[in-house]
Amino acid sequence: MIYYKTPEEIELIRKSSLLVGKTHAELAGLLRPGITGLELDRIAETFIRDHGGIPSFKNYNGYPFTLCISVNSMVVHGFPSAEPFKEGDIVSIDCGVFMNGFHGDSAYTFSIGEVPEKTKKLLRVTRESLMKGVAMAVSGNRLGDISYAVQHHAESHGFSVVRELVGHGLGRNLHESPEVPNYGKRGNGIMLKEGLVIAIEPMINQGKREVKTLKDGWTVVTRDGLPSAHFEHTVAVGKYGPDVLSTFEFIEEAIKKNNNLTLN
Ligand code: MF3
Ligand code: CO
């Protein structure tokens, strides 16, 4: 069952998503070789609570942290760890905030210092794939139009789409109907209507698409060990265009000010 949102509810999801974007920016200001994921997790949790939110992921199905931090060949759901980041790492940070009864959810993949050209391209193309999908979140389109747009862009650049994990509806619950796959056919699936709010979140691999889950029960990694990137926006389907409720604006300001990071 799909819960369509009223304009008032969409504004609340925008507020939660804004706090996610501000949290990401806070972390982007601190990211550098030597800092650890566990440090970032503590900072993120404090920042979210200080601003009146609750971390969406913590205790969700037993997930033990505020952030998912997935480094290099980790696809998603990596645990923040005590291992310091190093020059050349790509670090995906996924964050959710629950506030005023509604969730916001967004992810961004950062590069620490210089990363190989191919990996830079992976980050750029994954982000572009997200935006191609977002552009299809318009009333009257089909869900498959989003999926196709993401898949087509990623694959036409020689990268592969993870199938085992998908985007999702969200609102009062972090995960609601419908599922939003990053692969599919144009014209397939439910018709998109105003009030539908979804998280679109391509997970794109530099090599082959196959993944596996580590023994911790959460961390998803590429089978071939090559890097994977993840970008996510919370988006409301609009009558004339997509309404992107989360934002990378503050993240990018922070990246420009941080000499340890490069903008892709
Ligand atoms: N953005 C991810 C998702 O929507 C993060 C969920 S992590 C979990 O699935 F721990 F909360 F499951
Ligand atoms: Co999500």
Coordinates of N, CA and C in Angstrom, one line a residue, residues 20 24 57 66-70 76-77 92-96 105-108 201 230 232:
V20 N 19.4 16.2 7.1 CA 20.4 15.2 6.6 C 21.5 15.9 5.8
H24 N 25.5 16.0 6.5 CA 26.5 15.6 5.6 C 27.6 16.6 5.4
F57 N 18.5 5.5 11.1 CA 19.0 4.1 10.9 C 19.3 3.4 12.2
T66 N 24.4 5.5 13.5 CA 23.7 6.6 12.9 C 23.9 6.6 11.4
L67 N 25.1 6.3 11.0 CA 25.5 6.4 9.5 C 25.8 5.0 9.0
C68 N 25.6 4.9 7.7 CA 26.3 3.8 7.0 C 27.5 4.4 6.3
I69 N 28.6 3.8 6.5 CA 29.9 4.3 5.8 C 30.5 3.2 5.1
S70 N 30.5 3.3 3.7 CA 30.9 2.2 2.9 C 32.1 2.7 2.1
V76 N 27.1 -0.7 0.2 CA 26.2 0.1 1.1 C 26.3 -0.7 2.5
H77 N 25.7 0.0 3.5 CA 25.5 -0.6 4.8 C 26.7 -0.9 5.6
S92 N 31.4 6.4 0.9 CA 30.0 6.7 0.8 C 29.4 6.8 2.2
I93 N 28.7 8.0 2.4 CA 28.1 8.2 3.7 C 26.6 8.3 3.5
D94 N 25.8 7.4 4.1 CA 24.4 7.4 4.0 C 23.8 7.8 5.4
C95 N 22.8 8.7 5.3 CA 22.3 9.2 6.6 C 20.8 9.4 6.5
G96 N 20.1 9.1 7.6 CA 18.7 9.4 7.6 C 18.3 10.1 8.9
D105 N 16.2 10.9 3.8 CA 17.2 9.9 3.6 C 18.1 10.4 2.4
S106 N 19.4 10.4 2.6 CA 20.3 10.9 1.5 C 21.7 10.3 1.6
A107 N 22.4 10.1 0.5 CA 23.7 9.5 0.5 C 24.6 10.2 -0.5
Y108 N 25.9 10.3 -0.2 CA 26.9 11.0 -1.0 C 28.2 10.2 -0.9
E201 N 18.2 5.8 -5.2 CA 19.6 5.6 -4.7 C 20.4 4.6 -5.5
H230 N 27.6 5.3 -4.5 CA 26.2 5.4 -4.0 C 25.8 6.9 -3.8
E232 N 22.2 9.3 -3.2 CA 20.7 9.1 -2.9 C 20.1 10.5 -2.6

